[in-house]
Structure formats: C-alpha cells, structure tokens
Short mmCIF file of C-alpha atoms in Angstrom, two decimals:
data_model
loop_
_atom_site.label_atom_id
_atom_site.label_comp_id
_atom_site.label_asym_id
_atom_site.label_seq_id
_atom_site.Cartn_x
_atom_site.Cartn_y
_atom_site.Cartn_z
CA MET C 14 0.13 -0.03 0.06
CA LYS C 15 1.41 3.21 -1.12
CA THR C 16 2.13 5.66 1.91
CA TYR C 17 2.72 9.32 1.47
CA ARG C 18 4.99 11.44 3.23
CA ILE C 19 3.20 14.72 4.12
CA ALA C 20 4.92 17.77 5.87
CA CYS C 21 2.76 19.85 8.15
CA ILE C 22 3.35 23.44 8.90
CA PRO C 23 1.09 24.69 11.14
CA GLY C 24 2.74 28.15 11.49
CA ASP C 25 0.87 31.00 13.31
CA GLY C 26 -2.65 31.74 14.56
CA ILE C 27 -5.29 29.36 13.63
CA GLY C 28 -2.83 27.68 11.42
CA LYS C 29 -2.48 25.52 14.73
CA GLU C 30 -5.88 24.47 14.74
CA VAL C 31 -7.00 23.77 11.01
CA ILE C 32 -3.78 21.90 10.27
CA PRO C 33 -4.29 19.51 12.76
CA ALA C 34 -7.91 19.38 11.66
CA GLY C 35 -6.75 18.50 8.04
CA GLN C 36 -4.55 15.69 9.03
CA GLU C 37 -7.52 14.27 11.19
CA VAL C 38 -9.57 14.30 8.14
CA LEU C 39 -6.70 12.96 5.85
CA GLN C 40 -6.13 9.97 8.40
CA ALA C 41 -9.76 9.41 8.50
CA LEU C 42 -10.09 9.38 4.37
CA ALA C 43 -6.88 7.03 4.72
CA ALA C 44 -8.54 4.41 7.40
CA SER C 45 -11.88 4.42 5.19
CA GLY C 46 -10.59 1.94 2.84
CA ALA C 47 -8.85 4.49 0.34
CA GLY C 48 -5.96 2.25 -0.51
CA PHE C 49 -3.26 4.39 0.64
CA ALA C 50 -1.92 5.81 4.08
CA PHE C 51 -0.35 8.82 5.59
CA GLU C 52 2.81 9.38 7.31
CA PHE C 53 2.84 13.25 8.67
CA GLU C 54 5.99 14.91 10.18
CA ASN C 55 5.37 18.33 11.78
CA PHE C 56 7.66 21.55 11.72
CA GLY C 57 6.83 23.99 14.33
CA TRP C 58 8.29 26.92 12.57
CA GLY C 59 6.79 30.24 12.25
CA GLY C 60 6.56 33.12 15.08
CA ASP C 61 7.30 31.02 17.74
CA TRP C 62 10.65 29.72 16.22
CA TYR C 63 11.58 33.25 15.66
CA ARG C 64 11.18 34.41 19.21
CA ALA C 65 13.53 31.60 19.90
CA HIS C 66 15.93 31.42 17.06
CA GLY C 67 15.60 34.64 15.53
CA LYS C 68 14.27 33.22 12.11
CA MET C 69 10.94 32.00 11.02
CA MET C 70 12.48 28.64 10.11
CA PRO C 71 16.23 27.05 10.07
CA ASP C 72 18.70 28.23 7.36
CA ASP C 73 18.55 24.60 6.24
CA GLY C 74 15.11 23.84 6.54
CA LEU C 75 13.92 22.78 2.82
CA GLU C 76 16.27 20.26 3.32
CA PRO C 77 13.98 17.80 5.39
CA LEU C 78 11.01 18.81 3.37
CA ARG C 79 12.59 18.03 0.00
CA HIS C 80 11.80 14.39 -0.39
CA LYS C 81 8.27 14.94 0.83
CA ASP C 82 5.25 14.24 -1.46
CA ALA C 83 3.67 17.28 -0.41
CA ILE C 84 3.88 20.08 2.34
CA LEU C 85 0.42 21.08 4.04
CA PHE C 86 0.84 24.53 5.18
CA GLY C 87 -1.43 27.07 8.08
CA SER C 88 -0.30 30.57 7.88
CA ALA C 89 2.28 32.99 8.20
CA GLY C 90 1.57 36.22 10.21
CA ASP C 91 2.15 37.52 13.78
CA PRO C 92 1.07 40.73 15.11
CA HIS C 93 4.33 40.90 17.44
CA ILE C 94 6.51 40.42 14.20
CA PRO C 95 6.78 42.34 11.33
CA ASP C 96 4.81 41.31 8.11
CA HIS C 97 7.39 40.83 5.70
CA ILE C 98 9.35 39.03 8.07
CA THR C 99 7.14 36.41 8.70
CA LEU C 100 6.21 36.01 4.89
CA TRP C 101 9.66 35.94 3.51
CA GLY C 102 11.09 33.99 6.31
CA LEU C 103 8.82 31.04 5.99
CA ARG C 104 5.99 31.26 3.31
CA LEU C 105 8.05 32.40 0.48
CA LYS C 106 11.35 30.71 1.56
CA ILE C 107 9.60 27.65 0.58
CA CYS C 108 8.00 28.56 -2.28
CA GLN C 109 10.52 29.95 -4.07
CA GLY C 110 13.14 27.56 -2.66
CA PHE C 111 10.84 24.59 -4.25
CA ASP C 112 10.31 27.11 -7.39
CA GLN C 113 6.42 26.65 -6.61
CA TYR C 114 5.56 28.80 -9.48
CA ALA C 115 2.18 28.42 -10.28
CA ASN C 116 -0.38 29.40 -7.63
CA VAL C 117 -3.94 27.68 -8.37
CA ARG C 118 -6.90 29.00 -6.42
CA PRO C 119 -10.32 27.55 -6.90
CA THR C 120 -13.16 29.28 -6.12
CA ARG C 121 -16.95 28.86 -6.43
CA ILE C 122 -19.82 28.99 -4.07
CA LEU C 123 -20.49 25.55 -2.07
CA PRO C 124 -23.70 24.36 -0.90
CA GLY C 125 -25.51 26.35 1.69
CA ILE C 126 -22.98 29.40 1.70
CA ASP C 127 -24.61 32.78 1.65
CA ALA C 128 -22.65 34.43 -0.88
CA PRO C 129 -23.06 38.18 -1.22
CA LEU C 130 -23.76 38.73 -5.16
CA LYS C 131 -27.50 38.32 -4.49
CA ARG C 132 -28.24 37.59 -8.59
CA CYS C 133 -25.17 35.07 -8.83
CA THR C 134 -25.75 31.39 -8.99
CA ALA C 135 -23.35 28.67 -7.78
CA LYS C 136 -23.16 28.16 -11.77
CA ASP C 137 -21.89 31.60 -12.08
CA LEU C 138 -18.91 31.69 -9.87
CA ASP C 139 -17.01 28.79 -10.71
CA TRP C 140 -13.36 30.16 -11.21
CA VAL C 141 -9.79 29.37 -10.97
CA ILE C 142 -7.00 31.85 -10.59
CA VAL C 143 -3.82 31.08 -11.40
CA ARG C 144 -1.05 33.34 -9.91
CA GLU C 145 2.58 33.67 -10.82
CA ASN C 146 4.02 32.44 -7.79
CA SER C 147 7.85 33.21 -8.41
CA GLU C 148 8.77 36.47 -9.78
CA GLY C 149 6.89 39.85 -10.44
CA GLU C 150 6.12 42.26 -8.02
CA TYR C 151 7.27 39.92 -5.26
CA ALA C 152 10.75 39.27 -6.93
CA GLY C 153 12.46 40.81 -3.89
CA VAL C 154 14.41 43.33 -5.77
CA GLY C 155 14.48 46.27 -4.40
CA GLY C 156 16.03 48.44 -1.17
CA ARG C 157 16.21 51.44 0.59
CA ALA C 158 18.68 54.10 1.31
CA HIS C 159 19.15 57.26 3.53
CA GLN C 160 16.72 56.05 5.81
CA GLY C 161 15.52 58.75 8.53
CA HIS C 162 16.54 61.82 6.32
CA PRO C 163 14.36 63.63 4.23
CA MET C 164 15.83 62.16 0.84
CA GLU C 165 15.11 58.44 2.22
CA VAL C 166 13.99 56.32 -0.83
CA ALA C 167 12.71 52.88 -0.99
CA THR C 168 12.00 50.83 -4.28
CA ASP C 169 10.40 47.47 -5.16
CA VAL C 170 11.16 46.43 -8.56
CA SER C 171 8.86 43.99 -10.51
CA ILE C 172 10.92 41.55 -12.51
CA LEU C 173 9.27 39.76 -15.05
CA THR C 174 10.90 37.26 -17.36
CA ARG C 175 10.17 35.29 -20.53
CA VAL C 176 10.78 32.05 -19.39
CA GLY C 177 8.55 33.18 -15.91
CA VAL C 178 5.80 34.43 -18.13
CA GLU C 179 5.88 31.80 -20.76
CA ARG C 180 5.66 29.10 -18.11
CA ILE C 181 2.61 30.42 -16.33
CA MET C 182 0.94 31.12 -19.47
CA ARG C 183 1.38 27.84 -20.74
CA PHE C 184 0.32 26.54 -17.36
CA ALA C 185 -2.76 28.58 -17.45
CA PHE C 186 -3.98 27.58 -21.04
CA LYS C 187 -3.46 24.01 -20.07
CA LEU C 188 -5.74 24.19 -17.18
CA ALA C 189 -8.16 26.34 -18.95
CA GLN C 190 -8.49 23.56 -21.63
CA SER C 191 -9.06 21.01 -19.51
CA ARG C 192 -12.23 22.72 -17.92
CA PRO C 193 -15.30 22.49 -19.81
CA ARG C 194 -15.85 26.08 -20.86
CA LYS C 195 -11.89 26.22 -22.37
CA HIS C 196 -11.72 30.09 -21.38
CA LEU C 197 -9.09 31.80 -20.18
CA THR C 198 -8.81 35.82 -19.05
CA VAL C 199 -5.24 37.02 -18.86
CA VAL C 200 -5.19 39.67 -16.61
CA THR C 201 -2.86 43.06 -16.81
CA LYS C 202 -1.92 46.64 -16.60
CA SER C 203 -0.20 47.00 -19.77
CA ASN C 204 -2.02 50.67 -20.32
CA ALA C 205 -0.11 52.06 -17.64
CA GLN C 206 3.22 49.67 -16.87
CA ARG C 207 4.52 50.05 -20.48
CA HIS C 208 7.40 47.49 -20.06
CA GLY C 209 6.94 44.55 -17.99
CA MET C 210 3.31 44.25 -18.40
CA VAL C 211 3.28 44.81 -22.25
CA MET C 212 5.84 41.94 -22.52
CA TRP C 213 3.36 39.83 -20.38
CA ASP C 214 0.43 40.37 -22.87
CA GLU C 215 2.80 39.73 -26.10
CA ILE C 216 4.03 36.44 -24.25
CA ALA C 217 0.03 35.67 -23.64
CA LEU C 218 -0.45 36.31 -27.32
CA GLN C 219 2.41 33.62 -28.47
CA VAL C 220 1.17 31.02 -26.14
CA SER C 221 -2.14 30.91 -27.50
CA LYS C 222 -1.68 29.93 -30.73
CA GLU C 223 -0.55 26.52 -28.90
CA PHE C 224 -4.12 26.17 -27.88
CA PRO C 225 -6.51 26.88 -30.67
CA ASP C 226 -9.32 25.26 -28.60
CA VAL C 227 -9.29 27.95 -25.83
CA GLN C 228 -10.76 30.94 -26.27
CA TRP C 229 -9.08 33.90 -24.13
CA ASP C 230 -9.56 37.51 -23.47
CA LYS C 231 -7.35 40.27 -21.74
CA GLU C 232 -8.70 42.54 -18.73
CA LEU C 233 -6.93 45.25 -17.29
CA VAL C 234 -7.11 44.33 -13.69
CA ASP C 235 -8.91 47.03 -12.21
CA ALA C 236 -11.58 46.51 -14.76
CA CYS C 237 -11.35 42.94 -13.69
CA THR C 238 -12.54 43.65 -10.21
CA ALA C 239 -15.99 45.27 -11.55
CA ARG C 240 -16.15 42.04 -14.11
CA MET C 241 -15.83 39.68 -11.15
CA VAL C 242 -18.60 41.35 -9.42
CA ASN C 243 -21.09 42.58 -12.07
CA ARG C 244 -20.59 39.43 -14.75
CA PRO C 245 -19.30 36.92 -12.63
CA ALA C 246 -20.57 34.38 -15.24
CA SER C 247 -18.13 35.60 -18.04
CA LEU C 248 -15.07 34.59 -16.39
CA ASP C 249 -13.77 30.72 -15.74
CA THR C 250 -9.87 30.82 -15.03
CA LEU C 251 -7.92 33.49 -14.83
CA VAL C 252 -4.10 34.15 -14.90
CA ALA C 253 -2.38 37.27 -13.31
CA THR C 254 1.11 38.59 -11.56
CA ASN C 255 1.85 37.89 -8.16
CA LEU C 256 0.38 40.79 -6.78
CA HIS C 257 -2.50 40.75 -9.23
CA ALA C 258 -3.90 37.61 -8.41
CA ASP C 259 -2.92 37.88 -4.86
CA VAL C 260 -5.64 40.66 -4.63
CA LEU C 261 -8.03 39.11 -7.00
CA SER C 262 -8.01 35.68 -5.19
CA ASP C 263 -8.92 37.28 -1.86
CA LEU C 264 -11.55 39.21 -3.83
CA ALA C 265 -13.04 36.10 -5.66
CA ALA C 266 -12.97 34.19 -1.89
CA ALA C 267 -15.17 36.83 -0.21
CA LEU C 268 -17.56 36.76 -3.46
CA ALA C 269 -18.13 33.05 -2.69
CA GLY C 270 -18.89 33.50 0.80
CA SER C 271 -15.56 33.68 3.28
CA LEU C 272 -11.85 33.76 3.24
CA GLY C 273 -12.58 30.58 5.53
CA ILE C 274 -13.37 28.33 2.81
CA ALA C 275 -10.72 29.22 0.09
CA PRO C 276 -8.14 26.96 -0.53
CA THR C 277 -4.24 27.22 -2.68
CA GLY C 278 -2.02 25.09 -4.15
CA ASN C 279 1.79 26.31 -4.45
CA ILE C 280 2.54 23.84 -7.34
CA ASP C 281 5.86 22.84 -9.05
CA PRO C 282 3.92 21.70 -12.47
CA GLU C 283 7.33 19.90 -13.21
CA ARG C 284 7.41 18.24 -9.73
CA ARG C 285 10.64 18.27 -9.01
CA TYR C 286 9.84 19.44 -5.46
CA PRO C 287 7.17 18.94 -3.24
CA SER C 288 4.13 21.03 -3.91
CA MET C 289 2.40 23.12 -0.79
CA PHE C 290 -1.03 23.48 0.02
CA GLU C 291 -2.62 26.02 2.07
CA PRO C 292 -6.15 27.96 3.45
CA ILE C 293 -5.82 31.32 2.07
CA HIS C 294 -7.48 32.84 5.12
CA GLY C 295 -4.27 34.20 7.14
CA SER C 296 -3.63 33.54 10.81
CA ALA C 297 -6.40 35.27 12.30
CA PHE C 298 -4.70 36.07 15.48
CA ASP C 299 -8.23 37.86 16.86
CA ILE C 300 -9.95 34.05 16.90
CA MET C 301 -6.78 31.84 17.90
CA GLY C 302 -7.11 29.24 20.74
CA LYS C 303 -11.04 29.84 20.71
CA GLY C 304 -12.03 26.78 18.31
CA LEU C 305 -13.90 28.95 15.96
CA ALA C 306 -11.45 28.63 13.15
CA ASN C 307 -13.22 27.40 9.71
CA PRO C 308 -11.31 24.53 8.55
CA VAL C 309 -12.90 24.24 5.24
CA GLY C 310 -10.34 26.08 3.24
CA THR C 311 -7.73 23.61 4.89
CA PHE C 312 -9.99 20.54 3.79
CA TRP C 313 -10.58 21.86 0.40
CA SER C 314 -6.70 22.36 0.12
CA CYS C 315 -6.32 18.84 1.29
CA VAL C 316 -8.41 17.94 -1.88
CA MET C 317 -6.32 19.95 -3.95
CA LEU C 318 -3.52 17.82 -2.11
CA LEU C 319 -4.82 14.51 -3.07
CA GLU C 320 -5.75 15.59 -6.70
CA HIS C 321 -1.75 16.30 -6.83
CA LEU C 322 -1.03 12.76 -6.01
CA GLY C 323 -3.13 11.49 -7.96
CA GLU C 324 -5.75 10.25 -5.76
CA ASN C 325 -8.73 11.70 -7.31
CA GLU C 326 -11.40 9.27 -6.29
CA ALA C 327 -10.38 10.14 -2.69
CA ALA C 328 -10.44 13.77 -3.43
CA ALA C 329 -13.71 13.46 -5.00
CA ARG C 330 -15.11 11.80 -1.86
CA LEU C 331 -13.77 14.27 0.25
CA MET C 332 -15.14 17.16 -1.43
CA GLN C 333 -18.58 15.53 -1.30
CA ALA C 334 -18.35 15.51 2.36
CA ILE C 335 -17.32 19.23 2.29
CA GLU C 336 -20.15 20.04 0.57
CA GLU C 337 -22.42 18.19 2.56
CA ILE C 338 -21.19 19.88 5.77
CA THR C 339 -21.54 23.48 4.07
CA ALA C 340 -24.88 22.34 3.05
CA ASP C 341 -26.12 22.13 6.64
CA PRO C 342 -26.13 25.78 8.50
CA ARG C 343 -25.89 24.03 11.75
CA LEU C 344 -22.18 23.33 10.95
CA HIS C 345 -21.62 27.02 9.37
CA THR C 346 -18.36 28.70 11.33
CA GLY C 347 -18.68 32.14 12.70
CA ASP C 348 -17.18 33.65 9.40
CA LEU C 349 -20.52 32.07 7.59
CA GLY C 350 -22.79 33.27 10.25
CA GLY C 351 -23.13 30.38 12.09
CA THR C 352 -22.07 29.21 15.75
CA ALA C 353 -20.23 25.95 15.13
CA LYS C 354 -17.03 25.03 16.10
CA THR C 355 -13.48 23.82 14.45
CA ALA C 356 -14.09 20.54 16.45
CA GLU C 357 -17.58 20.13 15.11
CA VAL C 358 -17.20 20.75 11.47
CA THR C 359 -14.39 18.54 11.68
CA ALA C 360 -16.16 15.63 13.25
CA ALA C 361 -18.82 16.04 10.76
CA VAL C 362 -16.53 15.56 7.73
CA VAL C 363 -14.85 12.70 9.42
CA SER C 364 -18.16 11.08 10.26
CA ARG C 365 -19.14 11.13 6.50
CA LEU C 366 -15.80 9.69 5.57
CA LYS C 367 -16.12 6.90 7.93
CA ASN C 368 -19.91 6.13 6.92
CA ARG C 369 -19.67 5.57 3.23
#
C-alpha cells in the first residue's frame, strides 16, 4: 500500500488549529479503505520559532521537506513580528526555494453558503485563478537608502522574465483547456505599466497559438474587479501576476462567501520538488485558541493535495463530504454566520468519510 509522506507546517495563529484538523480528516480518509496511508511529520516553524531562534525556519529547513510528497501549510503572520519577516522568512522561502511557480486558487460557491452576490448562482461563479508565484512584484528586488533623512528612498522592482511568463501562461492555458468552458482571461495592466506588462501581453498572445481550442480574452486588473462583481459568469480561468492575483483571489473568496473556505496550491508543475497546499485565510490571531476557525479552507486544500498526488477518487469523496457539511447551516462557523466550532465541523467531515 502506498504511503504518502506529508510535511505539516501549522505556522501561526489558527494555522495551529486547522492543520491538525486537516490531518485528522486525511487520516480518516485513509482509514476508510482508500488504498493508501499517510505519514505526517510536523514542523514547528513560524512566529514562536522566530522568538526562540531569530528566524522563521532553520537555514537548512528546505532539506527535510525536499523528499516529501507534499506540504500542508497553515499560515504565516504574527502581530508581534513585521509582516515582511513572517512572509519572506517562511512561506516565500519555501515557495521560491522549491520553485512552486504556479499558485492555483479555485473559487466557487459551495452548497449552503450565503454569498454576497445575490443575483449570482453557484453555476455563475466557478473560477480558478492562476497566480504567477515566483517573480513579478514579489521578486524581492529593491532596497532602501538614506533611512530617516528627508531624501529617504525605497524601491520594489517588479521583475518579469520571458521564461517565467511563458511557463505560467502555458500552465494557465493548459488548465483552461482541461475545464469544460475552455476559457481564459489574461489579467494585465499594460496601459500604465508599459514595459513588463506589455511583454506579459505579447507572450500571452504567442502562447495562445499553441491552444487553438481555448478561447481567451484580456482584461485590465481594475476592470477585472468590476467584472468579477457585475459579470461573474463571464469568467472561468484567470491568470495574473503575483500581486494582481493575490488581490483578485481574496476578492474571489469573499464573493464566494468567506476567506475561511478558500484553498490554494503552490505548485511545481514539473514535480521536481514537493508542492504546498494551504488555506488562504491567514493567521487570524483575534480568534486563535477559541476553536472558532473554519477548517473548510484546509479541507479543500487537502482535496487539491490529493488531486496533485493522483488520488482523484479520494479527492472527490472528501469534496463531497465538504459540500454536505457546508449545506447544513448548523455546521457553519462564525465567518459564515453560524456558531459551529472547528471541532464540530471536523467531526462531521470525519463521520461522513467513515460512513461511506
């Protein structure tokens, strides 16, 4: 029987609650006759590690992760540590260290969720946002000079390379090609950013010729926010730069009902390194330790993890269990307007996996 080695990094805040819940659900799935097993290894990196060691993870922290089959990640963020330290010191160190250049964020309205777009049906909002995850606005190129003086200057340079843009465009077109509508929207800002984003547009056109069966269009990022609200059914698969997709995917999750239910995968499509899966809700220190966190985003991330491992039948079983519990208002956590606790939602999913 195949045993998958999964690295679990709860990180900060409610990540320490939802990642154990994800492990519990995956174990229940494996124990229900799925034909595989899991071997979990937990890594206590994050804000607490920083307070003890002066860094978010060990310098050689990538080594024990390198030969895992996948990584399940909670959140990075601590109100007592600057955000750029928590992000660059942990999550981005893993994403960039393992060249997880495709960030994939599915969004749809799950059964029973009261989404804010009242004229929108679940059929109208079924998107996948592909985020370039290795360069762009988060390349880390820039600096500060003359700090504290009137002439102080700070720069962050967006870096777009032909190889980086080509590979994310090709990934996005292939993903769009695999979906029923075969439609891709390329998000840009080439009217104002006249160098990097113009190259982005040009490469999109070049790559599109490899996929004649994919219908595609181009949308300025600001106009795209309005289109997501006013014409959600006109979108299916979207591809955008690191920053643009970061913003759009949070809007997408909110339009679908809550950031608490949204998953993401940081993917190395070439499978040279392990890919990493995580909920997008952040550390949410205001509800930490109260048992209020919504674990659905983690469970859906586990679905993506299973799909990446090729366990599609098990992934479908878990997704069905998720949809059954979201359809029950008694199992809605506070972010969805309910009163259910993390443990209740987790137990409900486990029960459904055991009983089928």
